[in-house]
CSV table of C-alpha atoms and ligand atoms in Angstrom, one decimal:
chain,number,residue,atom,x,y,z
L,100,MET,CA,0.0,-0.1,0.2
L,101,THR,CA,1.1,3.6,-0.4
L,102,THR,CA,0.3,6.4,0.7
L,103,ASP,CA,2.6,9.3,-0.8
L,104,GLN,CA,2.3,12.8,-1.3
L,105,THR,CA,0.1,11.6,-4.9
L,106,VAL,CA,-2.4,9.6,-3.6
L,107,THR,CA,-3.0,12.9,-1.3
L,108,GLU,CA,-2.8,15.3,-4.1
L,109,LEU,CA,-5.1,12.2,-5.9
L,110,TRP,CA,-7.8,12.3,-3.4
L,111,ASN,CA,-7.7,15.7,-2.8
L,112,ARG,CA,-8.4,16.4,-6.5
L,113,ALA,CA,-11.3,13.6,-6.4
L,114,LYS,CA,-12.7,15.2,-3.6
L,115,ALA,CA,-13.2,18.8,-5.7
L,116,ILE,CA,-14.0,17.4,-8.6
L,117,TYR,CA,-16.9,15.5,-6.7
L,118,LEU,CA,-17.5,18.6,-4.6
L,119,SER,CA,-18.0,20.9,-8.1
L,120,SER,CA,-20.5,18.5,-9.4
L,121,ILE,CA,-22.9,19.5,-6.2
L,122,PHE,CA,-24.8,22.2,-6.9
L,123,ASP,CA,-26.9,23.0,-4.2
L,124,GLU,CA,-25.1,25.0,-1.1
L,125,GLU,CA,-26.1,23.3,1.6
L,126,GLU,CA,-25.7,20.0,0.3
L,127,LYS,CA,-22.1,20.5,-0.7
L,128,SER,CA,-21.7,22.6,2.8
L,129,LEU,CA,-23.2,18.9,4.2
L,130,THR,CA,-21.2,16.4,2.0
L,131,GLU,CA,-17.9,18.4,2.8
L,132,SER,CA,-18.1,17.9,6.2
L,133,TYR,CA,-19.0,14.3,6.1
L,134,LEU,CA,-15.6,13.9,3.8
L,135,ASP,CA,-13.5,15.1,6.4
L,136,MET,CA,-14.7,13.0,8.8
L,137,ILE,CA,-12.2,10.4,6.4
L,138,SER,CA,-9.5,10.2,8.0
L,139,SER,CA,-6.7,8.6,5.6
L,140,VAL,CA,-6.5,7.1,1.9
L,141,GLU,CA,-4.0,4.2,1.0
L,142,THR,CA,-4.0,2.8,-2.5
L,143,ASP,CA,-2.5,-0.4,-4.1
L,144,LYS,CA,-2.6,-2.0,-7.6
L,145,ASP,CA,-6.3,-2.7,-7.0
L,146,SER,CA,-7.5,-0.8,-4.3
L,147,PHE,CA,-8.1,2.2,-3.2
L,148,VAL,CA,-9.1,2.0,0.8
L,149,ILE,CA,-10.7,5.3,2.8
L,150,TYR,CA,-10.4,5.2,6.3
L,151,THR,CA,-12.5,6.9,8.7
L,152,ALA,CA,-12.3,6.8,12.5
L,153,SER,CA,-15.7,5.3,13.5
L,154,LYS,CA,-17.5,2.3,12.3
L,155,LEU,CA,-20.7,3.6,11.9
L,156,THR,CA,-19.1,6.2,9.7
L,157,ALA,CA,-18.0,4.0,7.0
L,158,GLU,CA,-20.9,2.0,6.8
L,159,LEU,CA,-22.4,5.8,6.2
L,160,LEU,CA,-19.9,7.1,4.3
L,161,GLY,CA,-19.9,3.3,2.1
L,162,GLU,CA,-23.4,3.3,1.7
L,163,LYS,CA,-23.8,7.2,0.5
L,164,TYR,CA,-20.2,8.3,-1.1
L,165,SER,CA,-19.3,5.2,-2.6
L,166,ASP,CA,-19.8,5.4,-6.5
L,167,LYS,CA,-19.6,9.2,-6.1
L,168,LEU,CA,-16.3,8.9,-5.6
L,169,LYS,CA,-15.0,5.9,-8.1
L,170,SER,CA,-15.8,8.1,-10.8
L,171,SER,CA,-14.7,11.1,-9.1
L,172,LEU,CA,-11.2,9.0,-8.7
L,173,THR,CA,-11.0,8.4,-12.1
L,174,LEU,CA,-11.8,11.1,-13.2
L,175,ALA,CA,-9.3,13.1,-11.3
L,176,GLY,CA,-6.6,10.3,-12.9
L,177,GLY,CA,-7.0,6.9,-10.8
L,178,ASN,CA,-7.2,3.7,-12.5
L,179,PRO,CA,-10.7,2.9,-13.4
L,180,GLU,CA,-10.1,-0.1,-12.2
L,181,TRP,CA,-10.1,0.6,-8.7
L,182,LYS,CA,-11.6,-0.5,-6.3
L,183,ILE,CA,-12.8,1.8,-3.0
L,184,TYR,CA,-13.1,0.1,0.3
L,185,PHE,CA,-14.2,1.3,3.2
L,186,ARG,CA,-12.6,0.6,6.4
L,187,TYR,CA,-12.5,2.0,10.2
L,188,ASP,CA,-9.2,2.4,11.2
L,189,GLU,CA,-9.2,1.2,14.8
L,190,LYS,CA,-5.3,1.8,15.0
L,191,ILE,CA,-6.7,5.7,15.1
L,192,SER,CA,-8.6,5.4,18.0
L,193,LYS,CA,-7.5,2.7,20.6
L,194,GLY,CA,-3.4,1.9,19.0
L,195,SER,CA,-4.9,-1.7,17.4
L,196,LYS,CA,-4.6,-2.7,13.8
L,197,LYS,CA,-7.5,-4.3,13.4
L,198,THR,CA,-9.2,-3.5,10.5
L,199,ALA,CA,-13.1,-3.2,9.9
L,200,ASN,CA,-13.6,-3.8,5.6
L,201,PHE,CA,-16.8,-2.5,3.8
L,202,ASP,CA,-17.1,-3.4,-0.1
L,203,PHE,CA,-19.5,-1.3,-1.7
L,204,ASN,CA,-17.9,-2.5,-5.4
L,205,LYS,CA,-20.6,-4.8,-6.2
L,206,LYS,CA,-23.3,-2.3,-6.4
L,207,THR,CA,-20.8,0.6,-8.3
L,208,THR,CA,-21.9,1.9,-11.6
L,209,VAL,CA,-20.7,5.2,-12.7
L,210,PRO,CA,-22.7,7.7,-13.8
L,211,SER,CA,-22.4,9.1,-17.0
L,212,ASN,CA,-22.2,12.9,-15.9
L,213,LEU,CA,-19.3,11.5,-14.5
L,214,SER,CA,-18.2,9.1,-16.8
L,215,SER,CA,-14.4,8.7,-17.7
L,216,LYS,CA,-14.5,7.5,-20.5
L,217,LYS,CA,-13.6,9.7,-23.2
L,218,VAL,CA,-10.9,11.4,-21.4
L,219,PRO,CA,-8.6,8.8,-22.4
L,220,GLN,CA,-7.1,8.1,-18.9
L,221,ASN,CA,-2.8,9.0,-20.4
L,222,SER,CA,-3.9,12.5,-21.5
L,223,PHE,CA,-5.6,13.1,-18.1
L,224,VAL,CA,-6.5,17.2,-17.7
L,225,SER,CA,-8.4,17.8,-14.3
L,226,THR,CA,-11.6,18.6,-15.4
L,227,LEU,CA,-14.5,19.6,-14.3
L,228,PRO,CA,-17.9,16.9,-14.8
L,229,LEU,CA,-20.5,18.7,-16.9
L,230,ASN,CA,-24.0,19.2,-16.3
L,231,GLU,CA,-25.8,17.0,-18.4
L,232,MET,CA,-28.8,19.0,-18.1
L,233,TYR,CA,-26.7,21.9,-19.5
L,234,THR,CA,-27.2,21.5,-23.6
L,235,PHE,CA,-28.5,22.9,-26.4
L,236,ASP,CA,-31.8,21.7,-26.6
L,237,GLU,CA,-32.4,22.7,-23.1
L,238,PHE,CA,-31.4,26.5,-24.2
L,239,VAL,CA,-34.0,28.9,-25.1
L,240,GLU,CA,-33.2,31.1,-28.0
L,241,GLY,CA,-34.2,34.6,-28.0
L,242,PRO,CA,-33.1,37.9,-28.8
L,243,SER,CA,-30.7,38.2,-25.8
L,244,ASN,CA,-28.7,34.8,-26.3
L,245,GLY,CA,-29.3,34.3,-29.8
L,246,TRP,CA,-25.9,35.4,-30.8
L,247,ALA,CA,-23.7,34.0,-28.3
L,248,LEU,CA,-26.1,30.5,-29.0
L,249,ALA,CA,-25.3,30.5,-32.7
L,250,ALA,CA,-21.5,30.6,-32.5
L,251,ALA,CA,-21.3,28.2,-29.6
L,252,LYS,CA,-23.4,25.9,-32.5
L,253,GLY,CA,-20.9,26.6,-35.1
L,254,VAL,CA,-17.6,25.7,-32.6
L,255,VAL,CA,-19.6,22.6,-32.2
L,256,GLU,CA,-20.2,22.2,-36.3
L,257,ASN,CA,-16.0,22.7,-36.7
L,258,PRO,CA,-14.1,23.1,-33.7
L,259,GLY,CA,-10.7,25.1,-34.0
L,260,ALA,CA,-12.0,27.2,-36.5
L,261,MET,CA,-10.2,30.4,-37.1
L,262,GLY,CA,-12.8,33.2,-36.9
L,263,TYR,CA,-14.3,31.6,-34.1
L,264,ASN,CA,-11.3,30.7,-31.8
L,265,PRO,CA,-11.4,31.3,-29.5
L,266,LEU,CA,-14.9,31.7,-28.7
L,267,PHE,CA,-15.3,34.7,-25.8
L,268,ILE,CA,-19.1,35.2,-24.2
L,269,HIS,CA,-19.4,37.6,-21.9
L,270,GLY,CA,-22.9,38.4,-19.4
L,271,GLY,CA,-24.0,39.7,-15.9
L,272,THR,CA,-24.5,36.8,-13.4
L,273,GLY,CA,-27.1,33.9,-14.2
L,274,LEU,CA,-27.5,34.4,-17.4
L,275,GLY,CA,-26.4,31.1,-19.3
L,276,LYS,CA,-22.6,31.5,-20.3
L,277,THR,CA,-21.5,28.8,-17.8
L,278,HIS,CA,-25.1,26.5,-19.6
L,279,LEU,CA,-24.1,27.4,-23.3
L,280,MET,CA,-20.1,26.7,-22.6
L,281,GLN,CA,-20.6,23.2,-21.0
L,282,ALA,CA,-23.4,22.5,-23.8
L,283,ILE,CA,-20.6,22.7,-26.2
L,284,GLY,CA,-19.0,20.9,-24.3
L,285,ASN,CA,-21.9,18.0,-24.2
L,286,GLU,CA,-22.3,18.1,-27.7
L,287,LEU,CA,-18.4,17.9,-29.0
L,288,VAL,CA,-18.1,14.7,-26.6
L,289,LYS,CA,-21.4,13.3,-27.9
L,290,ARG,CA,-20.9,13.2,-31.6
L,291,HIS,CA,-16.7,13.3,-31.3
L,292,GLN,CA,-15.7,9.6,-29.1
L,293,ASN,CA,-11.8,10.2,-28.3
L,294,ILE,CA,-12.4,14.0,-28.1
L,295,ALA,CA,-10.7,15.4,-25.0
L,296,VAL,CA,-12.5,18.4,-23.8
L,297,CYS,CA,-12.0,20.3,-20.4
L,298,TYR,CA,-13.7,22.3,-18.6
L,299,LEU,CA,-12.8,24.2,-14.8
L,300,THR,CA,-13.2,27.6,-14.2
L,301,ALA,CA,-10.6,30.3,-14.1
L,302,GLU,CA,-10.3,29.6,-10.7
L,303,THR,CA,-9.6,26.0,-10.5
L,304,PHE,CA,-6.4,26.4,-12.8
L,305,LEU,CA,-5.5,29.0,-10.8
L,306,ASN,CA,-5.4,27.1,-7.7
L,307,GLU,CA,-4.1,24.2,-9.5
L,308,TYR,CA,-0.9,26.5,-10.6
L,309,VAL,CA,-0.6,28.3,-7.6
L,310,ASN,CA,-0.1,24.2,-5.7
L,311,ALA,CA,1.5,23.1,-8.9
L,312,VAL,CA,4.8,26.2,-8.1
L,313,GLN,CA,4.4,24.9,-4.4
L,314,ASN,CA,5.0,21.7,-5.4
L,315,ALA,CA,7.7,22.2,-8.4
L,316,LYS,CA,5.3,20.3,-11.0
L,317,VAL,CA,5.4,23.1,-13.3
L,318,ASN,CA,6.7,21.1,-16.2
L,319,GLY,CA,3.5,18.6,-15.2
L,320,PHE,CA,0.9,21.3,-15.5
L,321,ARG,CA,2.5,22.3,-19.0
L,322,GLU,CA,2.6,18.9,-19.9
L,323,LYS,CA,-1.2,17.9,-19.0
L,324,TYR,CA,-2.6,21.1,-20.9
L,325,ARG,CA,-1.3,20.3,-24.1
L,326,ASN,CA,-3.1,16.5,-25.3
L,327,ILE,CA,-6.3,18.5,-24.4
L,328,ASP,CA,-8.5,18.5,-27.7
L,329,VAL,CA,-10.9,22.1,-26.7
L,330,LEU,CA,-10.3,23.9,-23.5
L,331,LEU,CA,-14.0,25.8,-21.5
L,332,LEU,CA,-12.6,27.8,-18.7
L,333,ASP,CA,-15.0,29.3,-17.4
L,334,ASP,CA,-15.0,33.1,-15.6
L,335,VAL,CA,-11.7,34.1,-16.7
L,336,GLN,CA,-11.9,37.3,-14.4
L,337,PHE,CA,-10.6,35.1,-12.0
L,338,LEU,CA,-7.4,35.3,-13.8
L,339,GLN,CA,-7.0,38.9,-13.0
L,340,LYS,CA,-6.1,37.8,-9.6
L,341,GLY,CA,-2.8,36.0,-10.2
L,342,LYS,CA,-0.4,37.6,-12.5
L,343,GLN,CA,1.9,34.8,-12.8
L,344,CYS,CA,-0.7,32.5,-13.4
L,345,GLN,CA,-2.2,34.6,-16.1
L,346,ASP,CA,1.4,34.4,-18.2
L,347,GLU,CA,1.1,30.7,-17.7
L,348,PHE,CA,-2.6,31.0,-19.2
L,349,PHE,CA,-0.7,33.0,-22.3
L,350,ASN,CA,1.6,30.0,-22.8
L,351,THR,CA,-1.3,27.4,-22.7
L,352,PHE,CA,-3.4,29.7,-24.9
L,353,ASN,CA,-0.7,30.1,-27.5
L,354,THR,CA,0.4,26.3,-27.5
L,355,LEU,CA,-3.6,25.5,-28.0
L,356,ALA,CA,-4.3,28.0,-30.7
L,357,GLY,CA,-1.3,27.2,-32.5
L,358,ALA,CA,-2.5,23.8,-32.5
L,359,ARG,CA,-5.9,25.0,-33.3
L,360,LYS,CA,-7.9,23.2,-30.5
L,361,GLN,CA,-11.4,24.9,-29.7
L,362,ILE,CA,-10.0,27.4,-27.0
L,363,VAL,CA,-14.7,28.3,-25.0
L,364,LEU,CA,-13.9,31.6,-22.5
L,365,THR,CA,-16.2,33.6,-20.4
L,366,SER,CA,-16.3,36.1,-18.3
L,367,ASP,CA,-18.9,38.2,-16.3
L,368,VAL,CA,-17.7,41.5,-18.9
L,369,ALA,CA,-16.2,42.3,-22.0
L,370,PRO,CA,-12.7,41.2,-22.2
L,371,LYS,CA,-11.2,44.9,-22.7
L,372,ASN,CA,-12.9,45.0,-19.0
L,373,LEU,CA,-10.8,42.4,-17.5
L,374,THR,CA,-8.6,45.8,-16.6
L,375,VAL,CA,-6.3,43.8,-14.3
L,376,LEU,CA,-5.5,41.1,-17.3
L,377,ASN,CA,-2.6,41.5,-19.2
L,378,GLU,CA,-3.2,43.4,-22.6
L,379,ARG,CA,-1.6,40.2,-24.7
L,380,LEU,CA,-4.4,38.3,-22.9
L,381,ILE,CA,-7.2,40.4,-24.0
L,382,SER,CA,-5.7,41.1,-27.2
L,383,ARG,CA,-5.7,37.6,-28.6
L,384,PHE,CA,-9.5,37.6,-26.8
L,385,GLU,CA,-10.5,40.3,-29.1
L,386,GLY,CA,-8.8,37.7,-31.8
L,387,GLY,CA,-11.8,35.4,-31.8
L,388,MET,CA,-15.2,35.9,-31.9
L,389,VAL,CA,-16.6,38.0,-28.7
L,390,GLN,CA,-20.6,37.7,-27.8
L,391,GLU,CA,-22.9,38.7,-25.0
L,392,ILE,CA,-25.7,37.1,-23.4
L,393,GLU,CA,-28.1,40.1,-22.0
L,394,SER,CA,-31.3,39.7,-20.1
L,395,PRO,CA,-33.6,38.5,-21.3
L,396,THR,CA,-37.0,39.9,-22.8
L,397,TYR,CA,-40.8,38.8,-21.5
L,398,GLU,CA,-41.4,36.4,-23.8
L,399,THR,CA,-37.6,34.3,-23.9
L,400,ARG,CA,-38.5,34.7,-20.0
L,401,LEU,CA,-41.7,32.6,-20.3
L,402,ALA,CA,-40.1,30.1,-23.2
L,403,ILE,CA,-37.5,29.5,-20.5
L,404,LEU,CA,-39.6,29.1,-17.6
L,405,ARG,CA,-41.2,27.1,-19.6
L,406,LYS,CA,-38.7,24.5,-20.4
L,407,LYS,CA,-37.8,24.1,-16.7
L,408,THR,CA,-41.3,22.8,-15.5
L,409,GLU,CA,-40.8,20.0,-18.4
L,410,SER,CA,-38.2,18.8,-16.4
L,411,MET,CA,-40.0,18.5,-12.9
L,412,ASN,CA,-42.5,16.2,-12.3
L,413,VAL,CA,-45.4,18.9,-10.8
L,414,SER,CA,-47.4,21.3,-13.6
L,415,ILE,CA,-46.7,24.8,-12.5
L,416,PRO,CA,-50.0,26.5,-12.9
L,417,ASP,CA,-49.7,28.9,-15.8
L,418,ILE,CA,-50.6,32.2,-13.7
L,419,ALA,CA,-48.0,31.5,-12.1
L,420,ILE,CA,-45.5,31.1,-14.7
L,421,LYS,CA,-46.8,34.4,-16.2
L,422,PHE,CA,-46.6,36.3,-12.6
L,423,ILE,CA,-42.7,35.5,-12.6
L,424,ALA,CA,-41.6,36.6,-16.4
L,425,GLU,CA,-43.7,39.3,-15.5
L,426,ASN,CA,-41.4,40.4,-12.1
L,427,ILE,CA,-38.7,38.8,-12.1
L,428,LYS,CA,-36.0,39.5,-15.0
L,429,SER,CA,-32.8,40.4,-13.9
L,430,HIS,CA,-31.7,36.5,-14.0
L,431,VAL,CA,-32.5,33.2,-14.7
L,432,ARG,CA,-31.2,31.8,-11.8
L,433,ALA,CA,-33.5,33.7,-10.1
L,434,MET,CA,-36.5,32.7,-12.1
L,435,GLU,CA,-35.2,28.9,-11.3
L,436,GLY,CA,-35.3,30.0,-7.8
L,437,ALA,CA,-38.2,31.6,-8.5
L,438,LEU,CA,-40.6,28.3,-9.5
L,439,GLY,CA,-38.8,25.9,-6.9
L,440,LYS,CA,-40.4,28.2,-4.6
L,441,VAL,CA,-44.2,28.1,-6.6
L,442,LYS,CA,-42.9,24.2,-6.9
L,443,VAL,CA,-42.5,23.2,-3.0
L,444,SER,CA,-45.5,25.6,-2.4
L,445,LEU,CA,-48.0,23.2,-4.3
L,446,ALA,CA,-47.2,20.7,-2.0
L,447,PHE,CA,-49.8,22.0,0.4
L,448,THR,CA,-51.4,24.5,-1.9
L,449,SER,CA,-54.5,23.2,-4.3
L,450,GLU,CA,-54.1,25.0,-7.4
L,451,GLU,CA,-57.4,26.8,-7.2
L,452,MET,CA,-55.0,28.7,-4.6
L,453,ILE,CA,-52.4,30.6,-7.0
L,454,THR,CA,-53.6,34.1,-7.4
L,455,ASN,CA,-51.2,36.9,-7.7
L,456,GLU,CA,-51.6,37.7,-4.5
L,457,PHE,CA,-50.4,34.5,-3.0
L,458,LEU,CA,-47.7,34.8,-5.7
L,459,SER,CA,-46.7,38.1,-3.9
L,460,LYS,CA,-46.3,37.0,-1.0
L,461,LEU,CA,-44.5,33.6,-1.7
L,462,LEU,CA,-42.7,35.2,-3.5
L,463,LYS,CA,-41.6,38.8,-1.9
L,464,ASP,CA,-38.1,38.0,-0.9
L,465,LEU,CA,-36.9,38.1,-5.2
L,466,ILE,CA,-39.1,40.3,-6.0
L,467,GLU,CA,-37.5,43.0,-3.6
L,468,LYS,CA,-34.4,41.9,-4.7
L,469,GLU,CA,-35.3,42.7,-7.8
L,470,GLN,CA,-36.7,45.8,-7.2
L,471,ALA,CA,-34.2,46.9,-5.8
L,472,ILE,CA,-31.7,46.1,-8.4
L,473,LYS,CA,-33.9,48.4,-10.5
L,474,ASN,CA,-34.0,51.1,-8.3
L,475,ILE,CA,-31.6,51.6,-6.2
L,476,ASN,CA,-27.7,53.1,-7.8
L,477,ILE,CA,-23.9,52.4,-7.0
L,478,GLU,CA,-24.2,56.5,-5.6
L,479,ASP,CA,-27.2,56.1,-3.1
L,480,ILE,CA,-25.5,53.6,-1.3
L,481,GLN,CA,-22.1,55.3,-1.3
L,482,ASP,CA,-24.1,57.9,0.6
L,483,PHE,CA,-25.2,55.7,2.8
L,484,VAL,CA,-22.9,53.8,3.8
L,485,ILE,CA,-21.3,57.7,4.3
L,486,LYS,CA,-24.1,58.8,6.7
L,487,LYS,CA,-23.5,55.7,8.5
L,488,TYR,CA,-20.1,55.6,9.2
L,489,GLY,CA,-20.2,59.6,10.0
L,490,ILE,CA,-17.3,59.7,7.2
L,491,THR,CA,-17.0,61.9,4.2
L,492,LYS,CA,-17.2,61.0,0.4
L,493,GLU,CA,-13.2,62.1,-0.4
L,494,GLN,CA,-12.7,58.9,2.5
L,495,LEU,CA,-14.7,56.7,1.0
L,496,LEU,CA,-12.8,57.1,-1.9
L,497,SER,CA,-9.5,57.5,-0.8
L,498,THR,CA,-7.1,55.1,-0.6
L,499,GLU,CA,-6.0,55.3,2.9
L,500,ARG,CA,-6.1,52.0,4.0
L,501,THR,CA,-6.9,53.0,7.8
L,502,GLN,CA,-9.9,50.7,9.4
L,503,ILE,CA,-12.0,53.1,9.6
L,504,TYR,CA,-12.4,53.8,5.7
L,505,VAL,CA,-11.3,50.2,4.6
L,506,LEU,CA,-14.7,48.4,6.5
L,507,PRO,CA,-17.0,51.3,5.0
L,508,ARG,CA,-15.3,51.4,1.3
L,509,GLN,CA,-15.8,47.3,1.5
L,510,ILE,CA,-19.5,46.9,2.5
L,511,ALA,CA,-19.7,50.1,0.1
L,512,MET,CA,-18.3,48.0,-2.2
L,513,TYR,CA,-20.4,44.0,-1.7
L,514,ILE,CA,-23.7,46.4,-1.2
L,515,ALA,CA,-23.3,47.8,-5.3
L,516,ARG,CA,-22.4,44.1,-6.5
L,517,LYS,CA,-25.1,42.5,-4.3
L,518,CYS,CA,-27.9,44.6,-4.7
L,519,THR,CA,-27.7,46.4,-8.0
L,520,SER,CA,-27.0,45.4,-11.7
L,521,LYS,CA,-24.3,47.4,-12.2
L,522,SER,CA,-20.4,45.8,-14.0
L,523,LEU,CA,-17.7,44.7,-11.6
L,524,GLN,CA,-16.3,47.6,-14.0
L,525,GLU,CA,-18.5,49.9,-13.3
L,526,ILE,CA,-18.9,49.8,-9.7
L,527,ALA,CA,-15.1,49.6,-10.1
L,528,LYS,CA,-14.9,52.8,-12.2
L,529,ALA,CA,-17.8,54.5,-8.8
L,530,PHE,CA,-15.2,54.1,-6.5
L,531,GLU,CA,-12.7,55.5,-8.8
L,532,LYS,CA,-10.4,51.6,-8.1
L,533,THR,CA,-9.4,49.2,-9.6
L,534,HIS,CA,-10.9,45.8,-10.7
L,535,ALA,CA,-9.0,43.9,-9.2
L,536,THR,CA,-9.8,45.8,-5.9
L,537,ILE,CA,-13.6,45.8,-5.9
L,538,LEU,CA,-12.8,42.4,-6.0
L,539,HIS,CA,-11.0,42.1,-3.2
L,540,GLY,CA,-12.9,44.2,-1.1
L,541,ILE,CA,-16.0,42.8,-1.7
L,542,LYS,CA,-14.5,39.0,-0.9
L,543,SER,CA,-13.0,39.9,2.0
L,544,VAL,CA,-16.1,41.5,2.9
L,545,GLU,CA,-17.9,38.1,2.5
L,546,ALA,CA,-14.8,36.7,4.3
L,547,ARG,CA,-15.2,38.8,8.0
L,548,ILE,CA,-19.7,38.2,6.9
L,549,LYS,CA,-18.5,34.6,7.6
L,550,THR,CA,-16.3,35.1,10.9
L,551,ASP,CA,-16.9,38.6,12.0
L,552,HIS,CA,-20.8,38.7,13.5
L,553,LYS,CA,-20.8,42.2,14.1
L,554,VAL,CA,-19.4,43.1,11.0
L,555,LYS,CA,-22.7,40.9,9.8
L,556,GLU,CA,-24.7,43.2,11.8
L,557,GLU,CA,-23.5,45.9,10.6
L,558,VAL,CA,-24.0,44.7,7.0
L,559,ASP,CA,-27.6,43.6,7.7
L,560,GLU,CA,-28.1,46.9,9.3
L,561,LEU,CA,-27.2,49.0,6.4
L,562,LEU,CA,-29.5,46.5,4.0
L,563,SER,CA,-32.8,46.8,6.2
L,564,SER,CA,-32.3,50.2,6.4
L,565,LEU,CA,-31.7,50.7,2.2
L,566,GLY,CA,-34.6,48.1,2.2
L,567,LEU,CA,-32.6,45.5,0.9
L,568,SER,CA,-31.9,41.6,0.9
L,569,ILE,CA,-28.9,39.8,-0.2
L,570,LEU,CA,-30.2,36.4,-1.3
L,571,GLN,CA,-27.4,33.4,-1.1
S,875,ADP,P1,-23.6,32.0,-16.1
S,875,ADP,O1,-23.0,31.4,-15.9
S,875,ADP,O2,-23.8,33.3,-16.5
S,875,ADP,O3,-24.0,33.0,-14.3
S,875,ADP,P2,-25.5,30.0,-16.1
S,875,ADP,O4,-25.5,29.3,-17.3
S,875,ADP,O5,-24.9,29.4,-14.4
S,875,ADP,O6,-25.2,31.7,-16.2
S,875,ADP,O7,-27.4,29.8,-15.5
S,875,ADP,C1,-28.3,30.2,-15.2
S,875,ADP,C2,-29.2,28.8,-14.5
S,875,ADP,O8,-29.6,29.5,-15.7
S,875,ADP,C3,-29.0,27.6,-15.0
S,875,ADP,O9,-29.4,27.1,-14.4
S,875,ADP,C4,-29.3,28.0,-17.2
S,875,ADP,O10,-29.9,26.3,-17.1
S,875,ADP,C5,-30.2,29.2,-16.9
S,875,ADP,N1,-30.9,29.8,-18.4
S,875,ADP,C6,-30.1,30.7,-18.3
S,875,ADP,N2,-30.5,31.3,-19.8
S,875,ADP,C7,-31.1,30.0,-20.6
S,875,ADP,C8,-31.7,29.7,-21.2
S,875,ADP,N3,-31.2,30.9,-22.2
S,875,ADP,N4,-32.2,28.8,-21.6
S,875,ADP,C9,-32.8,27.7,-20.4
S,875,ADP,N5,-32.4,27.6,-19.5
S,875,ADP,C10,-31.3,29.1,-19.2
S,876,MG,MG1,-21.4,30.7,-15.2
């Protein structure tokens, strides 16, 4: 049995892959806490053994996660033939060697969305699983996304073709960029037997690069990316966080583009607004096809909602669909949230009771958020924050690093991002700062809210005085 660093790395990668396939935040954090109960892993030629500190945990985790972890391990580069064992390791608690063994392999099947058969094993590249629901068939076309959709289909017809490489899709959050990007991946995998499609977020790319640098494995990192046919890199705005990683990505990009491999990128802003990104990269991005996705029109919203209800096994009354389309306009993810709430309410409400009044109450939070997006602007937020903290606008906009200015400044940035539909670029302009400073400010408030209840209270208080709420 071996437990060297490679095995631990493989295990960490498999966990990251599995966790990234869970879209529900609550389920994700529950799974994370379950996986934290694993104390160590070992491997040999035929098996991968996962140790826990109690018999019950071994049994529970085996029942729950055996299949999923097996496929994630394969995706992470593990041997697809491995049998997975969950063992209770007594030596952890009692210092003895005895182990209880639970074998879950007979039941193991690889779920199709995590299947690794399309990625040749030797040319493994870490890839996050594609969501099998994100297909062209499930994507509703409308004037707000028609060009982006056409370009995505063009890529599928002719991957790597001049003029479409890279394809750069940008637009606000929840408007379908990831869906469209994964639809390209899903369709290519369906059409071409052995195509190696690599999907990952720029954040994952960045983390992996940092790991490679720390472990002196940059060559291996580079080598991996030479073997793929299609690179789908989601949310490239995150590359702005790492200067060195941008250079690395520039090289990867050139290698792939030079070999006529298709590259697809998404971002929340247009390439020219990725202000912290290296100029060379921006001009590469602009050298292919750039398409924007905008907020959907009323008709498209209706069509999207109808499409989403098809896959639900409950029929959603038309009055609810129309109500959502009329009241929730900013992004599709919020529309889906509203649809979910209506679906749940149908379990304890008869159809006749679903009136506009009922729906206004049921969807109050979402509608308030929507109205806040419409009504509030960055200046209002800044004015409110300076009043609350008793500082001047100059101090708020200054670069002074004193805490008494930094916190209000970052909170104002955070609220501007969460409660207006303004892009990062516009927020950066309003605060006379760079895109990266704004991102840093938002992240730091997010982190402090989690750890410092005083900051959380201050933010909540500000939000409620502004008549806003933040939906997570
Ligand atoms: P983004 O990556 O732009 O933030 P996503 O691709 O994650 O947005 O989309 C958010 C949700 O909205 C997904 O569930 C997606 O399926 C859905 N969605 C967005 N646009 C459309 C569309 N045109 N047709 C069907 N579903 C859509
Ligand atoms: Mg996305």
